[in-house]
PDB file of C-alpha atoms in Angstrom:
ATOM      1  CA  MET A   1     -12.168  21.732 -77.200  1.00 37.00           C
ATOM      2  CA  THR A   2     -10.902  23.018 -80.706  1.00 41.00           C
ATOM      3  CA  GLY A   3     -13.726  22.855 -83.312  1.00 49.00           C
ATOM      4  CA  HIS A   4     -15.803  19.265 -83.059  1.00 48.00           C
ATOM      5  CA  HIS A   5     -12.249  17.547 -81.354  1.00 55.00           C
ATOM      6  CA  PRO A   6     -10.893  17.276 -78.015  1.00 64.00           C
ATOM      7  CA  ALA A   7      -7.450  18.765 -77.682  1.00 82.00           C
ATOM      8  CA  ARG A   8      -4.879  16.327 -77.530  1.00 92.00           C
ATOM      9  CA  ASP A   9      -1.673  16.486 -75.553  1.00 96.00           C
ATOM     10  CA  ALA A  10       1.783  16.742 -76.783  1.00 97.00           C
ATOM     11  CA  SER A  11       4.988  16.036 -76.314  1.00 98.00           C
ATOM     12  CA  VAL A  12       8.219  17.772 -76.822  1.00 98.00           C
ATOM     13  CA  VAL A  13      12.035  16.367 -76.472  1.00 98.00           C
ATOM     14  CA  VAL A  14      15.342  17.866 -76.265  1.00 98.00           C
ATOM     15  CA  ALA A  15      17.460  15.283 -77.251  1.00 98.00           C
ATOM     16  CA  ARG A  16      21.316  15.923 -76.186  1.00 98.00           C
ATOM     17  CA  ASP A  17      24.199  13.861 -77.866  1.00 97.00           C
ATOM     18  CA  THR A  18      27.521  13.010 -75.241  1.00 96.00           C
ATOM     19  CA  ASP A  19      29.060  16.296 -76.515  1.00 96.00           C
ATOM     20  CA  GLY A  20      25.755  18.131 -75.504  1.00 93.00           C
ATOM     21  CA  LEU A  21      24.830  19.297 -78.517  1.00 98.00           C
ATOM     22  CA  VAL A  22      20.927  19.482 -79.479  1.00 98.00           C
ATOM     23  CA  ALA A  23      18.729  18.133 -82.195  1.00 98.00           C
ATOM     24  CA  LEU A  24      17.028  20.832 -83.574  1.00 98.00           C
ATOM     25  CA  LEU A  25      14.688  20.589 -86.309  1.00 98.00           C
ATOM     26  CA  SER A  26      13.877  23.262 -88.814  1.00 97.00           C
ATOM     27  CA  ALA A  27      11.546  23.683 -91.842  1.00 96.00           C
ATOM     28  CA  HIS A  28       9.491  26.719 -93.857  1.00 95.00           C
ATOM     29  CA  PHE A  29       6.626  27.617 -92.431  1.00 93.00           C
ATOM     30  CA  PRO A  30       4.291  29.736 -95.407  1.00 92.00           C
ATOM     31  CA  ARG A  31       1.522  30.780 -93.106  1.00 93.00           C
ATOM     32  CA  HIS A  32       4.359  32.399 -90.945  1.00 95.00           C
ATOM     33  CA  GLY A  33       6.722  33.496 -93.958  1.00 93.00           C
ATOM     34  CA  ALA A  34      10.070  32.155 -92.416  1.00 94.00           C
ATOM     35  CA  GLU A  35      12.068  29.059 -91.536  1.00 96.00           C
ATOM     36  CA  TYR A  36      11.701  28.315 -87.912  1.00 97.00           C
ATOM     37  CA  LEU A  37      13.582  26.179 -85.569  1.00 98.00           C
ATOM     38  CA  PHE A  38      11.505  23.710 -83.527  1.00 97.00           C
ATOM     39  CA  LEU A  39      12.166  20.191 -81.357  1.00 98.00           C
ATOM     40  CA  PRO A  40      11.086  17.099 -82.530  1.00 98.00           C
ATOM     41  CA  GLY A  41       7.622  16.759 -80.991  1.00 97.00           C
ATOM     42  CA  GLY A  42       3.814  16.113 -81.995  1.00 96.00           C
ATOM     43  CA  ARG A  43       0.752  15.756 -80.502  1.00 96.00           C
ATOM     44  CA  ARG A  44       0.178  12.249 -78.421  1.00 96.00           C
ATOM     45  CA  GLU A  45      -2.145   9.285 -80.454  1.00 96.00           C
ATOM     46  CA  ASP A  46      -4.768   7.158 -78.910  1.00 95.00           C
ATOM     47  CA  GLY A  47      -3.640   4.937 -76.208  1.00 95.00           C
ATOM     48  CA  GLU A  48      -0.150   6.809 -75.516  1.00 96.00           C
ATOM     49  CA  THR A  49       1.414   7.572 -72.617  1.00 97.00           C
ATOM     50  CA  ALA A  50       3.440  11.337 -72.983  1.00 97.00           C
ATOM     51  CA  GLU A  51       6.816   9.540 -72.940  1.00 98.00           C
ATOM     52  CA  GLU A  52       5.421   7.200 -75.622  1.00 98.00           C
ATOM     53  CA  CYS A  53       4.624  10.315 -77.769  1.00 98.00           C
ATOM     54  CA  ALA A  54       7.706  11.892 -77.361  1.00 98.00           C
ATOM     55  CA  ARG A  55       9.835   8.661 -78.198  1.00 98.00           C
ATOM     56  CA  ARG A  56       7.927   8.145 -81.403  1.00 97.00           C
ATOM     57  CA  GLU A  57       7.869  11.592 -82.648  1.00 97.00           C
ATOM     58  CA  LEU A  58      11.604  11.937 -81.524  1.00 98.00           C
ATOM     59  CA  ARG A  59      12.130   8.219 -83.657  1.00 97.00           C
ATOM     60  CA  GLU A  60       9.417   9.858 -86.707  1.00 97.00           C
ATOM     61  CA  GLU A  61      10.667  13.352 -87.011  1.00 97.00           C
ATOM     62  CA  ALA A  62      14.473  13.034 -86.430  1.00 97.00           C
ATOM     63  CA  GLY A  63      15.266   9.592 -86.902  1.00 97.00           C
ATOM     64  CA  ILE A  64      16.934   9.144 -83.077  1.00 98.00           C
ATOM     65  CA  THR A  65      15.738   6.528 -80.433  1.00 98.00           C
ATOM     66  CA  ALA A  66      17.469   7.318 -76.714  1.00 98.00           C
ATOM     67  CA  GLY A  67      18.349   5.213 -73.989  1.00 98.00           C
ATOM     68  CA  ALA A  68      17.677   7.661 -71.414  1.00 98.00           C
ATOM     69  CA  TRP A  69      14.817   9.828 -70.596  1.00 98.00           C
ATOM     70  CA  ARG A  70      13.961  12.871 -68.054  1.00 98.00           C
ATOM     71  CA  SER A  71      10.710  14.338 -67.875  1.00 98.00           C
ATOM     72  CA  LEU A  72      10.931  18.622 -67.774  1.00 98.00           C
ATOM     73  CA  GLY A  73       7.138  19.243 -66.673  1.00 97.00           C
ATOM     74  CA  SER A  74       4.592  20.225 -68.304  1.00 97.00           C
ATOM     75  CA  TYR A  75       1.705  22.698 -69.077  1.00 96.00           C
ATOM     76  CA  ALA A  76      -1.818  24.026 -70.327  1.00 94.00           C
ATOM     77  CA  ILE A  77      -1.442  24.502 -74.076  1.00 87.00           C
ATOM     78  CA  THR A  78      -4.252  27.155 -73.215  1.00 88.00           C
ATOM     79  CA  LEU A  79      -6.503  28.530 -70.318  1.00 91.00           C
ATOM     80  CA  GLY A  80      -9.693  26.944 -71.809  1.00 90.00           C
ATOM     81  CA  SER A  81      -8.213  23.492 -72.928  1.00 89.00           C
ATOM     82  CA  THR A  82      -7.232  20.917 -70.588  1.00 92.00           C
ATOM     83  CA  ALA A  83      -4.728  19.403 -72.848  1.00 94.00           C
ATOM     84  CA  ARG A  84      -1.185  19.755 -71.711  1.00 96.00           C
ATOM     85  CA  VAL A  85       2.499  19.921 -73.568  1.00 97.00           C
ATOM     86  CA  HIS A  86       4.922  17.548 -71.864  1.00 98.00           C
ATOM     87  CA  LEU A  87       8.690  18.242 -71.891  1.00 98.00           C
ATOM     88  CA  PHE A  88      11.270  15.585 -72.248  1.00 98.00           C
ATOM     89  CA  GLU A  89      15.037  15.447 -72.104  1.00 98.00           C
ATOM     90  CA  ALA A  90      16.222  12.354 -73.797  1.00 98.00           C
ATOM     91  CA  ARG A  91      20.125  10.845 -73.852  1.00 98.00           C
ATOM     92  CA  ARG A  92      22.362   8.125 -74.829  1.00 98.00           C
ATOM     93  CA  LEU A  93      21.071   8.633 -78.414  1.00 98.00           C
ATOM     94  CA  THR A  94      21.314   6.255 -81.144  1.00 97.00           C
ATOM     95  CA  CYS A  95      20.651   8.363 -84.676  1.00 96.00           C
ATOM     96  CA  GLY A  96      18.732   6.853 -87.752  1.00 96.00           C
ATOM     97  CA  PRO A  97      17.037   7.502 -90.470  1.00 95.00           C
ATOM     98  CA  GLN A  98      13.966  10.163 -90.040  1.00 95.00           C
ATOM     99  CA  GLU A  99      10.296   8.434 -91.034  1.00 94.00           C
ATOM    100  CA  LEU A 100       8.824  11.448 -92.050  1.00 93.00           C
ATOM    101  CA  THR A 101       5.105  11.912 -93.547  1.00 90.00           C
ATOM    102  CA  PRO A 102       4.501  13.740 -96.469  1.00 91.00           C
ATOM    103  CA  THR A 103       3.242  16.763 -94.380  1.00 89.00           C
ATOM    104  CA  GLU A 104       6.813  16.506 -92.833  1.00 92.00           C
ATOM    105  CA  GLN A 105       9.510  16.242 -95.918  1.00 91.00           C
ATOM    106  CA  ASP A 106      11.070  19.438 -95.426  1.00 93.00           C
ATOM    107  CA  PHE A 107      12.153  18.841 -92.282  1.00 96.00           C
ATOM    108  CA  THR A 108      15.683  19.643 -91.630  1.00 96.00           C
ATOM    109  CA  LEU A 109      17.654  18.206 -88.745  1.00 97.00           C
ATOM    110  CA  SER A 110      20.638  19.525 -87.390  1.00 97.00           C
ATOM    111  CA  TRP A 111      23.192  19.986 -83.853  1.00 98.00           C
ATOM    112  CA  TRP A 112      23.246  22.881 -82.164  1.00 98.00           C
ATOM    113  CA  PRO A 113      25.403  23.807 -79.036  1.00 98.00           C
ATOM    114  CA  MET A 114      22.758  24.338 -76.194  1.00 98.00           C
ATOM    115  CA  ALA A 115      23.570  27.823 -76.015  1.00 97.00           C
ATOM    116  CA  ASP A 116      23.137  28.808 -79.420  1.00 98.00           C
ATOM    117  CA  ALA A 117      19.983  26.942 -79.525  1.00 98.00           C
ATOM    118  CA  ILE A 118      18.987  29.033 -76.392  1.00 98.00           C
ATOM    119  CA  ASP A 119      20.373  32.445 -78.007  1.00 98.00           C
ATOM    120  CA  ALA A 120      18.352  31.859 -81.074  1.00 98.00           C
ATOM    121  CA  ALA A 121      15.222  30.945 -78.976  1.00 97.00           C
ATOM    122  CA  ALA A 122      16.061  34.569 -78.098  1.00 97.00           C
ATOM    123  CA  GLN A 123      16.391  36.031 -81.572  1.00 97.00           C
ATOM    124  CA  GLY A 124      12.718  34.357 -82.121  1.00 96.00           C
ATOM    125  CA  ARG A 125      13.589  31.543 -84.285  1.00 97.00           C
ATOM    126  CA  PHE A 126      11.398  29.294 -82.934  1.00 97.00           C
ATOM    127  CA  LEU A 127       7.176  29.708 -83.691  1.00 93.00           C
ATOM    128  CA  LEU A 128       6.135  27.870 -80.740  1.00 92.00           C
ATOM    129  CA  PRO A 129       7.030  28.156 -77.096  1.00 94.00           C
ATOM    130  CA  ALA A 130       7.324  24.462 -76.266  1.00 96.00           C
ATOM    131  CA  GLY A 131      10.687  25.081 -77.874  1.00 97.00           C
ATOM    132  CA  PRO A 132      12.620  27.687 -75.825  1.00 97.00           C
ATOM    133  CA  LEU A 133      10.791  26.393 -72.423  1.00 97.00           C
ATOM    134  CA  ALA A 134      12.083  22.492 -73.011  1.00 98.00           C
ATOM    135  CA  LEU A 135      15.825  23.929 -73.858  1.00 98.00           C
ATOM    136  CA  LEU A 136      15.784  26.307 -70.861  1.00 97.00           C
ATOM    137  CA  LEU A 137      14.585  23.346 -68.566  1.00 98.00           C
ATOM    138  CA  ALA A 138      17.245  21.129 -69.919  1.00 98.00           C
ATOM    139  CA  ASP A 139      19.692  23.313 -69.407  1.00 96.00           C
ATOM    140  CA  ARG A 140      19.128  24.082 -65.433  1.00 93.00           C
TER     141      ARG A 140
END
């Protein structure tokens, strides 16, 4: 439980195009004082499976739909929570417009070689652990 609401599972997506480039998002996080990279993803809505959440978040945040999906596993958000983060790789991509909410308007999409994305993770350019872990698992 977080506050008075049960914690919800989340999904995170490594979207790779035919050239092997990875879709990364970036935004400024004032509370943390810098711009950080992250993968498309977010909390599951009521009635969604982990993959449905991943598909929705990828479409909304990055404007991408995918024809091929692979689970990369999942892990607990914290030891005190039953909520999990589900990691996915998406391929056979089709790009369209982002469908950003008002709080996501500064999300910028860019395409990175996998090695550069992993290097950025090693340099601390990701704020949350799901992105670097998903990148490493997708690169195996």
